[in-house]
């Protein structure tokens, strides 16, 4: 059949538009993983066992080899699982607080009971100690036994020109200092009795419903006694915090501004926090799934493709009475993408380097599976060339662009741009860099140890859809965020996964380059992870 000259020219100009990843395969896998039989894939449940069995069977069927410990398909991950029992009592002064309404707290301590009696509350601003930035919010104050109240995000999140914080932490781009994980770790290092972060949707990047999704339960990896955790940690609702500060004769808005100054000092709030809560505590053994395609000439060097298999399991009834949170997009679709990548690479030429396909446990509970791997690596991190992570892909069809999370961190940006160009697409920097998405997915566990990594996450901004443009991409994003971590994150026969498949193809193209000997991505000069990677330079040839 003869093509019009214009159509023929367009076909020649964009030869890579034909996909390798198959949308129907992605859909079929998500349909299974997000089905009621898998129970929402919470760690330590029958849903975990079904998920692990399913993943191992899929990798076996593709002809991959076990990539875990001692020739197994898994890496065992010891976890502690805690839940606050009904009847917990919490109060600021004489004012009782309702779990899930005014306050949302959990613990990861291995203790049957948490009891905090009249702990003095101290406002610590953003709670940042960053010598390299000349910043210290604590000023040497003894905070042992105190309840620390933090602002979310970085000191420069709302900074104005002329203020000390302006530009010091990346402007609107969140750094690790802005993450809740860092703030809780800092509270534990200082011996605090409790840590409460004032919630606001803009600074956190998600609404109160997301904060409260834990429903009083938490997980952590089993840690050494020398690695402390704060007894009670969580969030306090913004309106409650406003009243708390006002009752103490303080103005939170004024203190927010003061916290953007290097001269800020912790402020005693003249209020105390009390809590008594019985806990159910269990130690469970979860697992990461690891499959590998051995390298032909450099089997000791690796390229890793990853997603997290877990979701939130059962939760409180929603308005329609549903309790199952199936995690279809977050992150069953990412799992399906990793499986599809394994299929594509197995069908192609043998790589120089070993390719590792990882499915992590416990991401929704604080990147736990990937953190355990990063502290107990099966493959040397110094010889891991890169980590490519899939966590939430858009389901609204082909897009003219791909949203890049964490732009400017490494030379992987240029590789992504090359792969996108071959598909006739462009790279769009994330819109919501203040949400700190680069620090909120599993790749960050190895990033902290110096491994160059790239994350594809559709929450970074509105895609420029082929059908619907940027407005259509924004509508998809808005609709998805309304279901984030909720019962409605479910598989749909109406999904158009051509765009998701194209994103999987981007990682396939990048992986082909990275699988070749001698290709070592590098951190950018301004990256906070350059120094740690440089320390292992001698181990790479």
Coordinates of N, CA, C and O in Angstrom, one line a residue, residues 9 50 62 71 90 138 168-169 202 251 253 270 276 390 537 539:
X9 N 7.2 10.2 5.5 CA 8.3 10.9 6.2 C 8.2 10.8 7.7 O 9.2 10.7 8.4
X50 N 1.3 -15.4 48.2 CA 0.8 -15.5 46.8 C 1.6 -14.7 45.8 O 1.9 -15.1 44.7
X62 N 10.2 -17.4 32.3 CA 11.0 -16.6 31.3 C 12.4 -17.1 31.1 O 13.2 -16.7 30.3
X71 N 21.7 -18.9 46.0 CA 21.0 -19.6 44.9 C 19.5 -19.6 45.0 O 18.8 -20.3 44.3
X90 N -4.2 9.8 73.9 CA -3.2 10.8 73.6 C -3.8 12.2 73.9 O -5.0 12.4 73.7
X138 N 19.0 23.0 65.9 CA 19.0 22.5 67.3 C 19.8 23.3 68.3 O 19.5 23.3 69.5
X168 N 19.2 27.6 49.8 CA 20.2 26.8 50.5 C 20.0 25.3 50.4 O 21.0 24.5 50.4
X169 N 18.8 24.9 50.2 CA 18.5 23.5 50.1 C 17.8 23.1 48.8 O 17.0 22.2 48.7
X202 N 0.6 20.9 50.8 CA 1.6 21.5 49.9 C 3.0 21.0 50.3 O 3.8 20.6 49.4
X251 N 2.5 32.0 67.6 CA 1.9 32.1 66.2 C 2.6 31.3 65.3 O 3.8 31.6 65.0
X253 N 2.5 30.9 62.1 CA 2.9 31.6 60.8 C 4.2 32.4 61.1 O 5.1 32.4 60.3
X270 N 5.6 25.4 76.1 CA 4.8 25.5 77.3 C 3.5 24.6 77.3 O 2.5 24.9 77.8
X276 N -0.6 7.0 76.1 CA -0.6 5.6 76.6 C -1.2 4.7 75.5 O -2.4 5.0 75.1
X390 N 10.7 1.5 38.5 CA 9.4 1.9 38.1 C 8.4 1.9 39.3 O 8.3 0.9 40.0
X537 N 35.5 4.3 43.9 CA 36.0 4.3 42.5 C 37.0 3.3 42.2 O 37.0 2.7 41.1
X539 N 37.1 0.3 43.0 CA 36.5 -1.1 42.7 C 36.0 -1.2 41.3 O 35.6 -2.3 40.9

